[in-house]
Coordinates of C-alpha atoms and ligand atoms in Angstrom, one line a residue:
M7 CA 0.1 -0.1 0.2
H8 CA 1.5 3.3 -1.1
I9 CA 0.4 6.3 0.8
S10 CA 0.7 9.9 -0.8
L11 CA -1.0 13.2 -0.4
E12 CA 1.0 14.8 -3.0
G13 CA -0.8 17.5 -4.7
Q14 CA -3.3 17.9 -2.0
V15 CA -3.9 20.7 0.4
A16 CA -5.0 20.2 4.3
V17 CA -6.5 22.6 6.6
V18 CA -5.6 21.5 10.4
T19 CA -7.0 23.4 13.1
G20 CA -5.3 23.8 16.6
A21 CA -2.0 23.0 14.9
S22 CA 0.2 25.0 16.9
S23 CA 0.7 22.1 19.4
G24 CA -0.1 18.3 20.7
I25 CA -2.1 16.3 18.1
G26 CA -2.8 19.2 15.7
A27 CA 0.9 19.7 15.4
G28 CA 2.0 16.0 15.1
V29 CA -0.9 15.5 12.5
A30 CA 0.0 18.6 10.4
R31 CA 3.7 17.1 10.3
G32 CA 2.6 13.8 9.1
L33 CA 0.2 15.2 6.6
A34 CA 3.4 17.3 5.3
E35 CA 5.8 14.4 5.3
A36 CA 3.1 12.6 3.1
G37 CA 3.3 15.3 0.6
A38 CA 0.2 17.6 1.4
A39 CA 0.4 21.4 1.7
V40 CA -0.8 22.2 5.2
V41 CA -2.5 25.3 6.6
L42 CA -1.6 25.5 10.2
N43 CA -4.5 27.1 12.0
Y44 CA -3.9 28.5 15.5
N45 CA -5.9 30.8 18.1
S46 CA -3.7 32.3 20.4
Q47 CA -0.1 31.2 19.7
P48 CA 1.4 32.5 16.4
E49 CA 4.9 31.7 17.1
P50 CA 4.7 27.7 17.2
A51 CA 2.6 27.6 14.2
E52 CA 4.9 29.8 12.6
K53 CA 7.8 27.8 13.3
L54 CA 6.2 24.4 12.4
A55 CA 5.5 26.2 9.0
A56 CA 9.1 27.3 8.7
E57 CA 10.2 23.8 9.7
I58 CA 8.0 22.2 7.0
K59 CA 9.1 24.8 4.4
A60 CA 12.8 24.1 5.2
K61 CA 12.2 20.3 4.3
G62 CA 10.8 21.1 1.0
G63 CA 7.3 21.2 2.0
R64 CA 4.6 23.8 1.5
A65 CA 2.8 25.3 4.7
I66 CA 1.4 28.5 6.2
A67 CA 0.2 29.5 9.6
V68 CA -3.4 31.2 9.9
G69 CA -4.7 32.7 13.1
A70 CA -8.5 32.0 13.8
D71 CA -10.8 31.1 16.6
V72 CA -12.9 28.4 15.3
S73 CA -15.7 29.0 17.6
K74 CA -16.4 32.2 15.6
E75 CA -17.9 32.2 12.4
A76 CA -16.2 35.2 10.7
D77 CA -12.8 33.7 11.9
V78 CA -13.3 30.4 10.2
E79 CA -14.6 32.2 6.9
K80 CA -11.3 33.9 6.8
L81 CA -9.4 30.9 7.5
F82 CA -10.6 28.9 4.6
D83 CA -10.6 32.2 2.5
A84 CA -6.6 32.2 3.5
A85 CA -6.2 28.7 2.8
L86 CA -7.8 29.0 -0.7
K87 CA -5.7 32.0 -1.3
A88 CA -2.6 30.3 -0.6
F89 CA -3.0 26.9 -2.3
G90 CA -6.1 27.3 -4.7
F91 CA -8.0 24.2 -3.3
I92 CA -8.7 22.4 0.0
D93 CA -8.9 18.8 0.0
I94 CA -8.4 17.7 3.8
L95 CA -10.0 19.0 6.9
I96 CA -8.7 18.1 10.2
A97 CA -10.9 19.4 12.8
N98 CA -8.8 19.1 15.6
S99 CA -9.0 22.4 18.1
G100 CA -10.1 21.3 21.5
L101 CA -9.7 22.4 25.0
Q102 CA -10.6 21.2 28.5
K103 CA -12.1 23.2 31.4
D104 CA -12.6 20.7 33.9
A105 CA -14.6 20.9 37.2
P106 CA -17.1 18.6 39.2
A107 CA -20.7 19.3 37.6
M108 CA -22.0 21.0 40.6
E109 CA -19.1 23.4 40.5
M110 CA -18.9 24.1 36.7
T111 CA -19.8 27.4 35.5
L112 CA -22.0 28.2 32.6
A113 CA -19.2 29.9 30.9
D114 CA -17.0 26.7 31.0
W115 CA -19.8 24.7 29.9
N116 CA -20.3 27.0 26.9
K117 CA -16.5 27.6 26.0
V118 CA -15.9 23.7 25.6
I119 CA -18.8 23.3 23.5
E120 CA -18.2 26.3 21.3
V121 CA -14.8 25.6 20.6
N122 CA -15.0 21.7 20.6
L123 CA -18.3 20.8 19.0
T124 CA -19.5 24.1 17.4
G125 CA -16.1 24.7 16.0
Q126 CA -15.9 21.5 14.4
F127 CA -19.4 22.1 12.8
L128 CA -18.5 25.6 11.5
C129 CA -15.1 24.4 10.1
A130 CA -16.8 21.4 8.5
R131 CA -19.6 23.6 6.9
A132 CA -16.9 25.6 5.4
A133 CA -14.7 22.7 3.9
L134 CA -18.2 21.2 2.6
R135 CA -19.1 24.3 0.7
I136 CA -15.7 24.2 -1.1
F137 CA -15.4 20.3 -1.6
D138 CA -19.0 20.6 -3.3
K139 CA -17.7 23.4 -5.3
Q140 CA -14.3 21.6 -6.2
G141 CA -16.0 18.3 -6.9
I142 CA -13.4 15.4 -7.4
R143 CA -9.9 16.5 -8.5
Q144 CA -9.0 13.9 -11.1
G145 CA -5.7 12.5 -10.5
V146 CA -5.5 14.0 -7.0
S147 CA -8.0 11.8 -5.1
R148 CA -10.9 9.6 -5.5
A149 CA -12.9 11.6 -3.2
A150 CA -14.3 15.2 -3.4
G151 CA -12.9 15.8 0.0
K152 CA -12.1 14.4 3.4
I153 CA -12.9 15.7 6.7
I154 CA -11.3 14.2 9.9
H155 CA -12.8 15.0 13.1
M156 CA -10.6 14.8 16.3
S157 CA -12.7 13.1 18.8
S158 CA -11.7 11.4 22.0
V159 CA -12.2 7.9 23.7
H160 CA -14.6 10.1 25.8
Q161 CA -17.0 10.0 23.0
V162 CA -18.1 6.4 24.5
I163 CA -16.3 6.6 28.0
P164 CA -18.1 9.0 30.5
W165 CA -15.6 11.2 32.3
A166 CA -16.5 12.5 35.9
G167 CA -15.2 15.7 36.4
H168 CA -15.2 16.5 32.7
V169 CA -19.1 16.5 31.7
N170 CA -18.6 19.4 29.2
Y171 CA -15.6 17.7 27.5
A172 CA -17.3 14.4 27.5
A173 CA -20.6 15.9 25.9
S174 CA -18.7 17.7 23.4
K175 CA -17.0 14.5 22.2
G176 CA -20.2 12.6 22.3
G177 CA -21.6 15.3 20.2
I178 CA -18.9 14.9 17.8
D179 CA -19.9 11.3 17.1
L180 CA -23.3 12.2 15.7
L181 CA -22.1 15.2 14.2
M182 CA -19.6 13.2 12.0
R183 CA -21.9 10.3 11.3
T184 CA -24.7 12.9 10.3
L185 CA -22.4 14.6 8.0
A186 CA -21.1 11.5 6.4
Q187 CA -24.5 10.3 5.8
E188 CA -25.4 13.4 4.3
T189 CA -22.6 13.9 1.9
G190 CA -21.4 10.6 1.0
E191 CA -23.4 10.8 -2.1
K192 CA -21.0 13.8 -3.2
R193 CA -18.2 11.4 -2.6
I194 CA -17.0 13.4 0.4
R195 CA -15.8 11.1 3.2
I196 CA -15.9 11.9 6.8
N197 CA -14.6 10.0 9.8
S198 CA -13.3 10.4 13.1
I199 CA -10.3 9.7 15.0
A200 CA -10.6 8.9 18.9
P201 CA -7.5 9.2 20.9
G202 CA -6.8 8.0 24.0
A203 CA -3.9 9.3 26.5
I204 CA -1.5 10.7 24.1
R205 CA 1.7 12.2 25.4
T206 CA 0.7 16.0 25.0
A207 CA 0.9 19.2 27.1
I208 CA -2.7 18.6 27.8
N209 CA -1.7 15.2 29.5
T210 CA 1.8 16.2 31.1
K211 CA 0.4 15.9 34.9
A212 CA -1.3 12.4 33.9
T213 CA 1.7 11.0 31.9
T214 CA 4.5 11.8 34.4
G215 CA 5.6 9.6 37.5
D216 CA 2.9 7.7 39.6
A217 CA 0.1 9.5 37.8
E218 CA 1.5 7.6 34.6
K219 CA 1.7 4.3 36.7
N220 CA -2.3 4.7 37.2
L221 CA -3.0 5.7 33.9
L222 CA -1.2 2.7 32.2
K223 CA -3.6 0.5 34.2
L224 CA -6.2 1.8 31.9
I225 CA -4.2 0.9 28.8
P226 CA -4.2 -2.7 27.8
Y227 CA -1.4 -2.2 25.3
G228 CA 0.8 -0.9 28.0
R229 CA 2.2 2.4 27.0
V230 CA 1.0 6.0 26.3
G231 CA 0.2 7.2 22.9
E232 CA 2.5 9.4 20.8
V233 CA 1.3 12.1 18.5
E234 CA 2.8 9.9 15.7
D235 CA 0.3 7.1 16.3
V236 CA -2.5 9.7 15.6
A237 CA -0.9 11.3 12.8
N238 CA -0.2 7.9 11.1
A239 CA -4.0 7.3 11.4
A240 CA -4.8 10.8 10.1
V241 CA -2.6 10.2 6.8
F242 CA -4.4 7.0 6.5
L243 CA -7.9 8.3 6.6
A244 CA -7.0 11.4 4.3
S245 CA -5.6 9.0 1.7
D246 CA -7.2 6.9 -1.0
A247 CA -6.1 3.8 1.0
S248 CA -9.0 4.4 3.2
D249 CA -11.3 5.1 0.2
Y250 CA -14.1 3.0 1.4
I251 CA -14.2 4.2 5.0
V252 CA -17.2 6.5 5.5
G253 CA -18.7 7.4 9.0
A254 CA -16.2 5.4 11.0
T255 CA -14.3 6.3 14.2
L256 CA -10.9 4.8 14.4
F257 CA -9.8 4.4 18.2
I258 CA -6.3 5.1 18.7
D259 CA -5.9 4.3 22.4
G260 CA -4.0 1.1 23.1
G261 CA -7.1 -0.6 23.9
M262 CA -8.3 2.2 26.5
S263 CA -11.9 1.9 25.4
L264 CA -12.0 -2.2 25.9
Y265 CA -13.3 -1.6 29.5
P266 CA -9.9 -2.9 30.7
E267 CA -11.2 -3.0 34.3
F268 CA -12.8 -6.0 33.3
R269 CA -9.4 -7.9 32.5
N270 CA -9.3 -9.8 35.7
N271 CA -13.0 -10.9 35.2
G272 CA -14.6 -7.7 36.6
Ligands
BGC310 C1 -8.3 13.8 26.8 C2 -6.9 13.5 27.8 C3 -7.3 11.9 28.4 C4 -7.8 11.2 27.6 C5 -8.0 9.7 28.0 C6 -8.5 12.9 26.0 O1 -9.6 13.0 25.2 O2 -7.7 15.1 26.2 O3 -6.5 14.5 28.6 O4 -6.0 11.5 28.9 O5 -8.7 11.7 26.7 O6 -8.7 9.9 29.1

């Protein structure tokens, strides 16, 4: 199986750090031009764009808050202006604002839903409009466009103390599958990735020292995930190697979603 994204253009939201940055690197290594969206941190996104260009790739960094309709329009306009087409959207931006439900403020509930769920809808809608206009780009891809939603194992695993986050990820599942059902006949492919515990800044506390030992009890495969594990899946789902995969969620979690507590007979 030969995977190449040569000649394709990908928009990656939340690309200044963590999974977003790792996925953007992976797509660029596979040959795609990448639009690196950031919200508050231009420097790391600019740095990543420079790194990709230094290796002969094509990249630009664009600031936009994915929860704001006008910003999303600007992001996609900038992408089209720079590269002429858009073939892949990685709707990745997401954040956590954790608190026990009884103490959670409405502001923290709203913020997480706005970025994690509404932001993914706004970006998907913008990408779909462009894919619909472009149609299939012969010789570039068998699909008229691909969207990959970044979900989480918490689209199925309830998570005490994170009700806003879990609700946003559960929402992404039906957002993704409904969009996939609605647009499949246009040959647009939409899927999700549901990462487990990945070694990124969001997880620094959970992946060091004793906390890591406890975390590993929840991971049958016995290691914390790396951003490359997620990037490899994203490259596959963005490529024609997955051309018949529509409306699926790929769990990249070392088995975290397999109810590991039941390993010893419950
Ligand atoms: C969260 C991480 C967490 C992982 C597994 C992810 O969606 O962002 O903080 O470690 O799920 O619980």
